[in-house]
Coordinates of C-alpha atoms and ligand atoms in Angstrom, one line a residue:
M84 CA 13.4 15.1 -11.4
T85 CA 10.3 12.9 -12.3
R86 CA 6.9 14.5 -12.8
A87 CA 5.7 12.8 -9.6
A88 CA 8.3 14.7 -7.6
Q89 CA 7.1 18.0 -9.0
R90 CA 3.4 17.5 -8.5
S91 CA 1.7 19.8 -6.0
R92 CA 0.9 18.0 -2.9
I93 CA -0.8 18.6 0.5
L94 CA 0.8 17.2 3.6
I95 CA -1.4 16.0 6.5
L96 CA 0.2 16.0 9.9
D97 CA -1.3 13.1 11.8
F98 CA -2.0 13.9 15.5
G99 CA -3.6 10.5 15.9
S100 CA -7.1 10.9 14.8
Q101 CA -9.0 7.8 13.7
Y102 CA -10.1 9.9 10.7
T103 CA -6.7 11.0 9.4
Q104 CA -6.7 8.5 6.6
L105 CA -10.2 9.7 5.6
I106 CA -8.8 13.2 5.2
A107 CA -6.2 11.9 2.8
R108 CA -8.8 9.9 0.8
R109 CA -11.2 12.9 0.6
I110 CA -8.4 15.1 -0.7
R111 CA -7.3 12.6 -3.2
E112 CA -10.9 12.3 -4.4
Q113 CA -10.5 15.9 -5.4
R114 CA -7.6 14.6 -7.6
V115 CA -5.0 16.3 -5.4
Y116 CA -2.1 14.2 -4.2
C117 CA -1.6 14.2 -0.5
E118 CA 0.5 12.4 2.1
I119 CA 0.3 11.7 5.8
H120 CA 3.3 12.6 7.9
P121 CA 4.1 12.4 11.6
P122 CA 3.2 15.5 13.7
T123 CA 6.9 16.2 14.1
L124 CA 7.3 17.2 10.5
T125 CA 9.3 20.4 10.4
A126 CA 8.8 23.4 8.2
R127 CA 12.1 22.7 6.5
E128 CA 10.9 19.2 5.6
A129 CA 7.6 20.4 4.5
R130 CA 9.2 22.9 2.2
A131 CA 11.6 20.3 0.8
L132 CA 8.6 18.0 0.1
G133 CA 7.1 20.8 -1.9
A134 CA 4.0 21.2 0.2
A135 CA 1.3 23.4 -1.4
G136 CA -0.8 23.2 1.8
L137 CA -0.9 21.6 5.2
V138 CA -3.7 19.9 7.2
L139 CA -3.3 19.4 10.9
S140 CA -5.5 16.4 11.8
G141 CA -7.6 15.8 14.8
G142 CA -6.3 13.7 17.6
P143 CA -7.1 12.2 21.0
A144 CA -4.9 14.6 23.1
S145 CA -5.8 17.9 24.7
V146 CA -3.6 20.9 23.8
L147 CA -3.8 21.7 27.6
D148 CA -2.0 18.4 28.5
A149 CA 1.6 18.5 29.4
G150 CA 3.5 16.8 26.5
A151 CA 0.6 17.2 24.1
P152 CA 1.9 17.0 20.5
Q153 CA 2.7 20.4 19.0
A154 CA 3.3 21.5 15.4
D155 CA 6.6 23.1 14.4
A156 CA 5.7 26.8 14.9
A157 CA 7.6 27.7 11.7
L158 CA 4.9 25.8 9.7
F159 CA 2.6 28.7 10.3
E160 CA 5.1 31.0 8.8
L161 CA 5.8 29.0 5.7
G162 CA 3.3 31.0 3.7
V163 CA 1.4 27.9 2.5
P164 CA -2.2 27.5 3.6
V165 CA -2.8 25.5 6.8
L166 CA -6.1 23.9 7.7
G167 CA -6.5 22.7 11.3
V168 CA -9.2 20.2 11.9
C169 CA -10.6 19.7 15.4
Y170 CA -7.4 19.2 17.5
G171 CA -5.6 20.9 14.6
L172 CA -7.8 24.0 15.1
Q173 CA -7.2 24.0 18.8
L174 CA -3.5 23.6 18.4
M175 CA -3.4 26.5 15.9
A176 CA -5.3 28.7 18.3
H177 CA -3.2 27.6 21.3
Q178 CA 0.2 27.9 19.6
L179 CA -0.6 31.3 18.1
G180 CA -1.6 32.9 21.4
G181 CA -5.3 32.2 21.7
Q182 CA -6.9 30.5 24.6
V183 CA -8.3 27.0 24.7
E184 CA -10.3 25.7 27.7
R185 CA -11.4 22.3 28.8
A186 CA -15.1 22.1 28.1
A187 CA -17.2 20.8 30.9
R188 CA -18.7 18.3 28.6
H189 CA -17.7 16.8 25.3
E190 CA -19.4 17.8 22.1
Y191 CA -19.9 14.6 20.3
G192 CA -22.1 13.9 17.3
R193 CA -24.2 16.1 15.1
A194 CA -24.2 19.9 15.3
Q195 CA -25.6 22.6 13.0
F196 CA -23.0 24.7 11.4
E197 CA -23.5 28.1 9.9
A198 CA -20.8 30.0 7.9
V199 CA -20.3 33.7 8.7
G200 CA -19.4 36.0 5.8
A201 CA -18.3 34.6 2.5
H202 CA -15.1 32.8 3.1
P203 CA -13.8 30.9 0.1
L204 CA -13.5 27.8 2.2
F205 CA -17.3 27.6 2.1
A206 CA -17.8 28.5 -1.5
G207 CA -20.6 26.5 -3.0
V208 CA -21.5 24.9 0.3
G209 CA -25.2 25.1 0.8
G210 CA -25.5 28.9 0.6
S211 CA -26.7 30.4 3.8
A212 CA -28.3 27.1 4.9
K213 CA -27.2 25.5 8.1
L214 CA -25.1 22.3 7.6
S215 CA -25.4 19.2 9.6
V216 CA -21.8 18.4 10.6
W217 CA -19.9 15.9 12.8
M218 CA -18.2 17.1 16.0
S219 CA -16.1 15.0 18.3
H220 CA -14.1 17.1 20.8
G221 CA -13.6 17.9 24.4
D222 CA -11.8 21.2 24.5
R223 CA -12.9 24.4 22.9
V224 CA -11.5 27.8 21.9
L225 CA -12.3 30.5 24.3
R226 CA -10.4 33.4 22.8
L227 CA -8.9 33.6 19.3
P228 CA -5.3 34.5 18.6
K229 CA -4.6 38.0 17.4
D230 CA -5.8 38.8 13.9
F231 CA -8.1 35.7 13.7
E232 CA -11.8 35.8 13.2
A233 CA -14.7 33.4 13.4
I234 CA -15.9 32.4 9.9
G235 CA -18.5 30.0 11.2
H236 CA -20.6 29.1 14.3
S237 CA -22.3 25.9 15.3
T238 CA -25.2 25.1 17.4
G239 CA -25.8 21.6 18.6
A240 CA -28.8 20.1 20.4
K241 CA -28.3 20.7 24.1
T242 CA -28.1 17.2 25.5
A243 CA -26.4 15.6 28.4
T244 CA -23.3 15.2 26.3
N245 CA -23.4 18.4 24.4
E246 CA -22.8 21.9 25.6
G247 CA -24.8 23.4 22.8
A248 CA -22.9 26.0 20.9
A249 CA -19.5 26.7 19.6
E250 CA -18.7 30.3 18.8
F251 CA -15.6 29.4 16.9
A252 CA -16.6 26.4 14.8
A253 CA -14.6 27.7 11.9
I254 CA -11.8 30.3 12.2
A255 CA -9.4 32.1 9.9
H256 CA -6.6 34.6 10.0
R257 CA -7.6 37.9 8.6
E258 CA -4.6 38.1 6.2
R259 CA -2.7 34.9 6.2
P260 CA -4.0 31.5 4.9
L261 CA -4.5 29.9 8.3
L262 CA -7.8 28.2 8.8
G263 CA -9.4 26.0 11.3
L264 CA -12.6 23.8 11.5
Q265 CA -13.9 22.5 14.8
F266 CA -15.9 19.8 13.0
H267 CA -14.7 16.9 10.8
P268 CA -15.2 17.7 7.1
E269 CA -13.8 14.4 6.1
V270 CA -16.5 12.2 7.6
A271 CA -19.5 11.3 5.4
H272 CA -21.9 12.6 8.1
S273 CA -20.6 16.2 7.6
E274 CA -22.7 17.9 4.9
G275 CA -20.6 19.9 2.4
G276 CA -17.4 18.3 3.8
A277 CA -16.1 17.2 0.4
Q278 CA -16.7 20.6 -1.1
I279 CA -14.9 22.3 1.8
L280 CA -11.9 20.1 1.4
R281 CA -12.1 20.7 -2.4
N282 CA -12.1 24.5 -1.8
F283 CA -9.1 24.2 0.5
A284 CA -7.1 21.9 -1.8
R285 CA -8.0 23.3 -5.2
E286 CA -8.8 26.9 -4.6
I287 CA -7.0 28.0 -1.5
C288 CA -3.8 25.9 -1.9
G289 CA -4.1 26.2 -5.7
C290 CA -3.5 22.5 -6.5
E291 CA -4.4 21.5 -10.0
G292 CA -6.3 18.3 -9.6
D293 CA -4.1 16.3 -11.8
W294 CA -3.8 13.2 -9.5
T295 CA -5.5 10.6 -11.6
V296 CA -5.0 6.9 -11.8
E297 CA -4.0 7.2 -15.4
A298 CA -1.3 9.7 -14.5
F299 CA -0.2 7.5 -11.5
V300 CA 0.2 4.4 -13.6
A301 CA 2.2 6.1 -16.3
E302 CA 4.5 7.6 -13.7
A303 CA 4.8 4.4 -11.7
V304 CA 5.8 2.5 -14.8
E305 CA 8.5 5.1 -15.5
K306 CA 9.7 5.0 -11.9
V307 CA 10.0 1.2 -11.9
R308 CA 12.0 1.3 -15.2
E309 CA 14.3 3.9 -13.6
Q310 CA 14.7 1.8 -10.5
V311 CA 15.4 -1.7 -12.0
G312 CA 17.4 -0.7 -15.1
E313 CA 18.5 -3.9 -16.7
G314 CA 17.9 -6.0 -13.6
R315 CA 15.5 -8.9 -13.0
A316 CA 12.7 -9.1 -10.5
V317 CA 10.6 -11.8 -8.8
C318 CA 7.1 -11.4 -7.5
G319 CA 5.2 -13.7 -5.2
L320 CA 1.6 -13.8 -6.2
S321 CA -1.1 -14.6 -3.7
G322 CA -4.2 -14.2 -5.9
G323 CA -5.1 -11.1 -4.0
V324 CA -5.6 -7.6 -5.4
D325 CA -2.4 -6.0 -4.2
S326 CA 0.2 -8.5 -5.5
S327 CA -1.7 -8.9 -8.7
V328 CA -1.9 -5.2 -9.5
A329 CA 1.8 -4.7 -8.5
A330 CA 2.8 -7.6 -10.8
A331 CA 0.7 -6.2 -13.7
L332 CA 2.2 -2.8 -13.3
V333 CA 5.8 -4.0 -13.0
H334 CA 5.3 -6.3 -16.0
R335 CA 4.3 -3.4 -18.0
A336 CA 7.5 -1.7 -17.0
M337 CA 10.0 -4.6 -17.5
G338 CA 8.2 -7.4 -19.4
E339 CA 9.7 -10.8 -19.2
R340 CA 12.4 -9.8 -16.8
L341 CA 9.7 -10.1 -14.2
H342 CA 9.1 -13.6 -12.9
C343 CA 5.9 -14.3 -11.1
I344 CA 5.8 -17.1 -8.6
F345 CA 2.5 -18.4 -7.4
V346 CA 2.8 -20.7 -4.4
D347 CA -0.3 -22.9 -4.0
N348 CA -0.1 -23.5 -0.3
G349 CA -3.3 -25.6 -0.3
L350 CA -4.8 -22.9 1.9
L351 CA -6.6 -21.1 -0.9
R352 CA -10.3 -20.6 -1.5
A353 CA -12.4 -22.8 -3.9
G354 CA -11.3 -22.3 -7.5
E355 CA -8.7 -19.7 -6.6
R356 CA -5.7 -21.3 -8.2
A357 CA -7.4 -21.8 -11.5
E358 CA -8.7 -18.2 -11.4
V359 CA -5.2 -16.8 -10.8
Q360 CA -3.7 -18.9 -13.5
R361 CA -6.4 -17.9 -16.0
A362 CA -6.0 -14.2 -15.1
F363 CA -2.3 -14.2 -15.5
G364 CA -1.7 -16.7 -18.2
E365 CA -4.6 -16.1 -20.5
H366 CA -5.8 -12.6 -19.7
L367 CA -2.7 -10.6 -18.9
G368 CA -0.2 -12.7 -20.8
I369 CA 2.2 -12.8 -17.8
P370 CA 3.9 -16.1 -17.5
L371 CA 3.2 -17.6 -14.1
H372 CA 5.3 -20.2 -12.3
T373 CA 3.0 -22.2 -10.1
V374 CA 4.4 -24.3 -7.3
D375 CA 2.2 -27.1 -5.9
A376 CA 3.2 -27.0 -2.2
A377 CA -0.1 -28.0 -0.5
E378 CA 1.3 -31.2 0.9
R379 CA 4.3 -29.4 2.4
F380 CA 2.1 -26.9 4.1
L381 CA -0.3 -29.5 5.5
Q382 CA 2.6 -31.6 6.8
A383 CA 4.1 -28.6 8.5
L384 CA 0.8 -27.6 10.1
R385 CA -0.1 -31.0 11.4
G386 CA -1.2 -30.9 15.0
V387 CA -0.7 -27.1 15.3
V388 CA -3.6 -25.2 16.8
D389 CA -2.0 -21.9 18.0
P390 CA -2.8 -19.1 15.5
E391 CA 0.5 -17.4 15.9
Q392 CA 2.4 -20.6 15.4
K393 CA 0.4 -21.3 12.3
R394 CA 1.4 -17.9 11.0
R395 CA 5.0 -18.5 11.7
I396 CA 5.1 -21.9 10.1
I397 CA 3.4 -20.6 7.0
G398 CA 5.6 -17.5 6.7
H399 CA 8.8 -19.5 7.1
L400 CA 7.8 -22.2 4.7
F401 CA 6.6 -19.7 2.1
I402 CA 10.0 -18.0 2.3
E403 CA 11.8 -21.3 1.9
I404 CA 9.8 -22.3 -1.1
F405 CA 9.9 -18.9 -2.7
E406 CA 13.6 -18.8 -2.4
E407 CA 14.1 -22.2 -3.9
Q408 CA 11.9 -21.2 -6.9
A409 CA 13.4 -17.8 -7.3
Q410 CA 16.9 -19.2 -7.5
Q411 CA 15.8 -21.7 -10.2
I412 CA 13.9 -19.1 -12.2
G413 CA 16.3 -16.2 -12.0
G414 CA 19.0 -18.3 -13.8
A415 CA 22.6 -17.3 -13.5
G416 CA 23.0 -14.6 -10.9
G417 CA 19.3 -14.8 -9.8
A418 CA 17.0 -11.9 -9.4
D419 CA 17.9 -8.4 -8.2
F420 CA 14.5 -7.1 -7.1
L421 CA 11.5 -8.3 -5.2
V422 CA 8.1 -6.9 -6.1
Q423 CA 5.7 -6.3 -3.2
G424 CA 2.2 -5.0 -3.2
T425 CA 2.7 -2.8 -0.1
L426 CA -0.1 -0.2 0.1
Y427 CA -0.2 3.3 1.7
P428 CA -2.0 2.2 4.8
D429 CA 0.9 -0.3 5.5
V430 CA 3.4 2.6 5.0
I431 CA 1.5 4.9 7.4
E432 CA 1.2 2.1 10.0
S433 CA 4.9 1.8 10.1
I434 CA 5.3 5.6 10.8
P435 CA 5.7 5.9 14.5
V436 CA 3.0 8.4 14.9
R437 CA 1.2 7.0 17.9
G438 CA 4.1 5.4 19.6
P439 CA 4.7 1.7 19.7
S440 CA 1.5 -0.1 19.3
A441 CA 1.0 -3.5 20.6
T442 CA 1.1 -6.4 18.1
I443 CA -2.3 -7.9 17.9
K444 CA -1.6 -10.3 15.1
T445 CA 1.7 -10.8 13.2
H446 CA 0.6 -10.2 9.7
H447 CA 2.2 -12.6 7.2
N448 CA 4.0 -11.1 4.3
V449 CA 7.3 -11.9 2.7
G450 CA 9.3 -9.9 5.2
G451 CA 12.7 -11.4 5.7
L452 CA 13.1 -12.4 2.1
P453 CA 14.8 -9.2 0.8
E454 CA 17.6 -9.4 3.3
R455 CA 18.1 -13.2 2.9
M456 CA 18.2 -13.1 -0.8
R457 CA 19.8 -9.7 -1.0
L458 CA 17.0 -8.3 -3.0
A459 CA 16.0 -4.7 -3.3
L460 CA 12.3 -4.0 -3.0
V461 CA 10.1 -2.7 -5.7
E462 CA 6.9 -1.4 -4.2
P463 CA 5.0 0.5 -6.9
L464 CA 1.7 0.8 -4.9
R465 CA 3.2 2.4 -1.8
E466 CA 1.3 5.7 -2.4
L467 CA -2.1 4.1 -3.0
F468 CA -5.2 3.3 -1.0
K469 CA -7.0 0.1 -1.7
D470 CA -9.7 1.7 -3.9
E471 CA -7.0 3.5 -5.9
V472 CA -5.2 0.1 -6.4
R473 CA -8.4 -1.3 -7.7
A474 CA -8.8 1.5 -10.2
A475 CA -5.1 1.0 -11.3
G476 CA -5.8 -2.7 -11.6
R477 CA -8.7 -2.1 -13.9
L478 CA -6.7 0.3 -16.0
L479 CA -3.9 -2.3 -16.3
G480 CA -6.4 -5.0 -17.5
V481 CA -6.4 -7.1 -14.3
P482 CA -9.7 -9.1 -14.5
E483 CA -12.6 -7.8 -12.4
A484 CA -12.8 -11.0 -10.4
I485 CA -9.4 -10.3 -9.0
V486 CA -9.6 -6.5 -8.8
S487 CA -12.9 -6.5 -6.8
R488 CA -12.0 -9.4 -4.6
H489 CA -12.2 -9.0 -0.9
P490 CA -9.0 -8.9 1.0
F491 CA -7.6 -12.3 2.0
P492 CA -5.0 -13.0 4.7
G493 CA -1.6 -14.2 3.7
P494 CA -1.9 -17.4 5.8
G495 CA -5.1 -18.1 3.9
L496 CA -7.7 -20.5 5.2
A497 CA -5.3 -21.8 7.9
V498 CA -6.5 -18.9 10.1
R499 CA -10.1 -19.6 9.3
V500 CA -10.0 -23.3 10.1
L501 CA -9.9 -22.8 13.9
G502 CA -8.0 -25.6 15.6
E503 CA -6.0 -28.2 13.5
V504 CA -5.8 -27.6 9.8
T505 CA -6.5 -30.8 7.9
A506 CA -7.4 -31.5 4.3
E507 CA -10.9 -32.6 5.3
R508 CA -11.6 -29.5 7.4
L509 CA -10.2 -27.2 4.7
E510 CA -12.5 -28.8 2.2
M511 CA -15.5 -28.3 4.5
L512 CA -14.6 -24.6 4.9
R513 CA -14.1 -24.1 1.2
G514 CA -17.6 -25.5 0.5
A515 CA -19.2 -23.2 3.0
D516 CA -17.2 -20.2 2.0
A517 CA -18.1 -20.7 -1.7
I518 CA -21.8 -20.8 -1.0
L519 CA -21.7 -17.6 1.0
I520 CA -19.8 -15.8 -1.7
E521 CA -22.0 -17.2 -4.4
E522 CA -25.2 -16.0 -2.7
L523 CA -23.8 -12.6 -1.9
R524 CA -22.9 -12.1 -5.5
R525 CA -26.3 -13.3 -6.6
A526 CA -27.9 -10.9 -4.3
G527 CA -25.7 -8.1 -5.7
L528 CA -24.2 -7.4 -2.3
Y529 CA -20.6 -8.7 -2.7
A530 CA -19.2 -5.4 -3.8
E531 CA -20.8 -3.5 -0.9
I532 CA -19.1 -5.6 1.7
W533 CA -15.5 -5.1 2.8
Q534 CA -14.9 -8.8 3.6
A535 CA -17.2 -11.8 3.7
F536 CA -16.0 -15.3 4.6
A537 CA -16.8 -18.5 6.5
V538 CA -14.9 -19.7 9.5
L539 CA -14.9 -23.4 10.6
L540 CA -15.2 -23.5 14.4
P541 CA -13.4 -26.2 16.5
V542 CA -16.6 -27.2 18.1
G543 CA -19.1 -30.0 17.4
S544 CA -22.7 -29.5 18.2
V545 CA -25.8 -31.7 18.3
G546 CA -28.3 -31.5 15.4
V547 CA -31.1 -33.6 14.0
M548 CA -31.0 -34.7 10.4
G549 CA -33.5 -37.0 8.9
D550 CA -34.8 -38.0 12.4
A551 CA -31.3 -39.0 13.5
R552 CA -29.1 -37.3 15.9
S553 CA -26.0 -35.7 14.4
Y554 CA -22.9 -34.4 16.1
E555 CA -21.1 -32.2 13.6
S556 CA -19.2 -29.0 12.9
C557 CA -20.3 -25.5 13.1
V558 CA -19.6 -22.7 10.6
A559 CA -19.5 -19.0 11.5
L560 CA -20.2 -16.4 8.8
R561 CA -18.3 -13.2 9.0
C562 CA -19.3 -10.2 6.8
V563 CA -18.0 -6.7 7.7
Q564 CA -18.1 -3.1 6.5
S565 CA -14.9 -1.2 6.8
V566 CA -12.8 1.5 5.0
D567 CA -9.4 0.4 6.0
A568 CA -9.7 -2.8 8.1
M569 CA -8.6 -0.8 11.2
T570 CA -12.2 -0.7 12.4
A571 CA -15.1 -2.7 11.1
D572 CA -18.8 -3.2 11.7
W573 CA -20.8 -6.3 11.0
S574 CA -22.9 -6.2 7.8
R575 CA -26.6 -6.1 8.3
L576 CA -27.4 -8.8 5.8
P577 CA -31.1 -9.5 4.9
A578 CA -32.4 -12.3 7.1
D579 CA -33.7 -14.1 4.0
L580 CA -30.3 -14.2 2.5
L581 CA -28.7 -15.5 5.8
E582 CA -31.4 -18.2 5.9
L583 CA -30.7 -19.2 2.4
V584 CA -26.9 -19.4 3.0
S585 CA -27.4 -21.4 6.2
S586 CA -29.8 -23.8 4.6
R587 CA -27.5 -24.4 1.6
I588 CA -24.5 -24.9 3.8
T589 CA -26.1 -27.4 6.1
N590 CA -27.6 -29.3 3.1
E591 CA -24.7 -29.2 0.7
V592 CA -21.5 -29.3 2.9
P593 CA -21.1 -32.7 4.5
G594 CA -20.1 -32.5 8.2
V595 CA -21.7 -29.2 9.0
N596 CA -25.0 -29.1 10.9
R597 CA -25.0 -25.5 12.3
V598 CA -24.3 -22.0 11.0
V599 CA -24.0 -18.9 13.1
Y600 CA -23.6 -15.2 12.1
D601 CA -20.9 -13.1 13.8
I602 CA -22.3 -9.8 15.0
T603 CA -19.2 -8.3 16.6
S604 CA -17.6 -5.1 15.5
K605 CA -13.8 -4.4 15.5
P606 CA -13.0 -3.4 18.1
P607 CA -13.4 -5.3 20.4
A608 CA -13.1 -8.3 18.0
T609 CA -10.8 -8.4 15.0
I610 CA -12.1 -9.2 11.5
E611 CA -10.5 -12.6 11.3
W612 CA -11.1 -15.1 14.1
E613 CA -7.4 -15.9 14.5
Ligands
XMP1210 P1 -7.8 -8.4 11.6 O1 -8.2 -9.8 11.8 O2 -6.5 -8.1 12.3 O3 -7.5 -8.1 10.1 O4 -8.9 -7.4 12.0 C1 -7.4 -6.9 9.5 C2 -7.2 -7.2 8.0 O5 -6.0 -7.9 7.8 C3 -6.2 -9.1 7.2 N1 -5.3 -10.1 7.9 C4 -4.2 -10.5 7.4 N2 -3.6 -10.2 6.2 N3 -1.8 -11.6 6.8 C5 -2.4 -10.8 5.9 O6 -1.8 -10.5 4.9 C6 -2.3 -11.9 8.0 O7 -1.8 -12.7 8.8 C7 -3.6 -11.3 8.3 N4 -4.4 -11.4 9.4 C8 -5.5 -10.6 9.1 C9 -7.7 -9.4 7.5 O8 -8.2 -10.4 6.5 C10 -8.3 -8.1 7.4 O9 -8.5 -7.7 6.1

């Protein structure tokens, strides 16, 4: 058994809260490894996984609804600590014989929380002071199950949407380690939330706090070696963080038996190809096989305006080219493994927690390749969140320019040139995008933004330049804050900065006479325009 399999871990049962991933991140920040599982996880499975503690997340359902998701009742008998958060608290109360009622009004937003007694869950959390915490629930507990007691109350401002007080804002079993919080300790708005989760994970569950990036990398290298044996692997690099870090890690494990293929599809940002080549060739000493395929992609995209069709064409062509190259490189017998930079959020998304969700965009990856080429997947980053991948990348010596780079879609600039993708329009977009990024870096704001990019719109508009009428293209700037790309808000950039970027673009990028700033959140919009 590897060390990873023995490490103490907390399992989070996801009842569909938008904050479930945040719970996981907050627990990992306490250096405790944790995983998100579907709500159907059984006690037997939890035991087999070596759970040191369980968290029941919040969720949109009401425990009073027929068919509301339940937890396996045996989980409460496992003997490991269980923390219910919001819906999790109500579920615990409901399943263990308490009474939950539908509140007349929702309690949503800030409330004042006060711990009662000296429960270890609240050790080191603001003494007897009231904490400002974040509530977001409809139902509330009317009567506690047998042997439970309140360990905290809350009072909220009485408003039209707030009933005012919750007698059972925090609950605990008198003898067994069963705990519940009505508020969300995982959100940044909840004071003391990180300490509460630390108390739960480190003190109550007794986890050691040995989940560090250093330990992760050492174990991951060991695991890759175990998996690949004497085999050979190929990796498709995109220039993004995930594939670069995956490649660097696998290279550490198997050296030159890893072959990295970089397909320049002509849809990259300004200077990106040179940057990737420098990073791998010079910096990391990992040989990179670059394929110049820009012409093939442009040909295939000629006349195509539908975003999904663009994605399909790019995906198929990428697979075709990658396969050609991999067969050449692999030599006799070819490669046995395909390295992919799959991250934990992708893994969680594929867990059918919330039922089948509608496809909004078909995200391009190298799906399809493993079956076609009979390759087994090596996915060393499957357990990591993006910020953890960045930390691992730094540790592995991946240059900062790549590690801290904003996410970039697989189909590249093709989904940011709205309408037909041509060499001229790509060049226009590259120019505008480079100016935006340069100015954000100069202003010291690049790292604070989740994603920033320019989009070339398929509209012309009238302008006046040097006393003459112009009829030229319009560029939209998109800068968003996000934690996981599932939801996003537009970045409140300083007006002076926007003005500078706009002025530089219209002056320096031929063919653009208008710049607009996108002020839509996700939802209802998505981050990309296509
Ligand atoms: P949306 O536009 O759906 O994007 O809000 C969410 C995140 O995913 C990225 N994105 C993609 N990534 N292939 C990718 O690898 C794609 O086709 C694709 N489309 C969007 C987007 O940049 C954002 O980070």
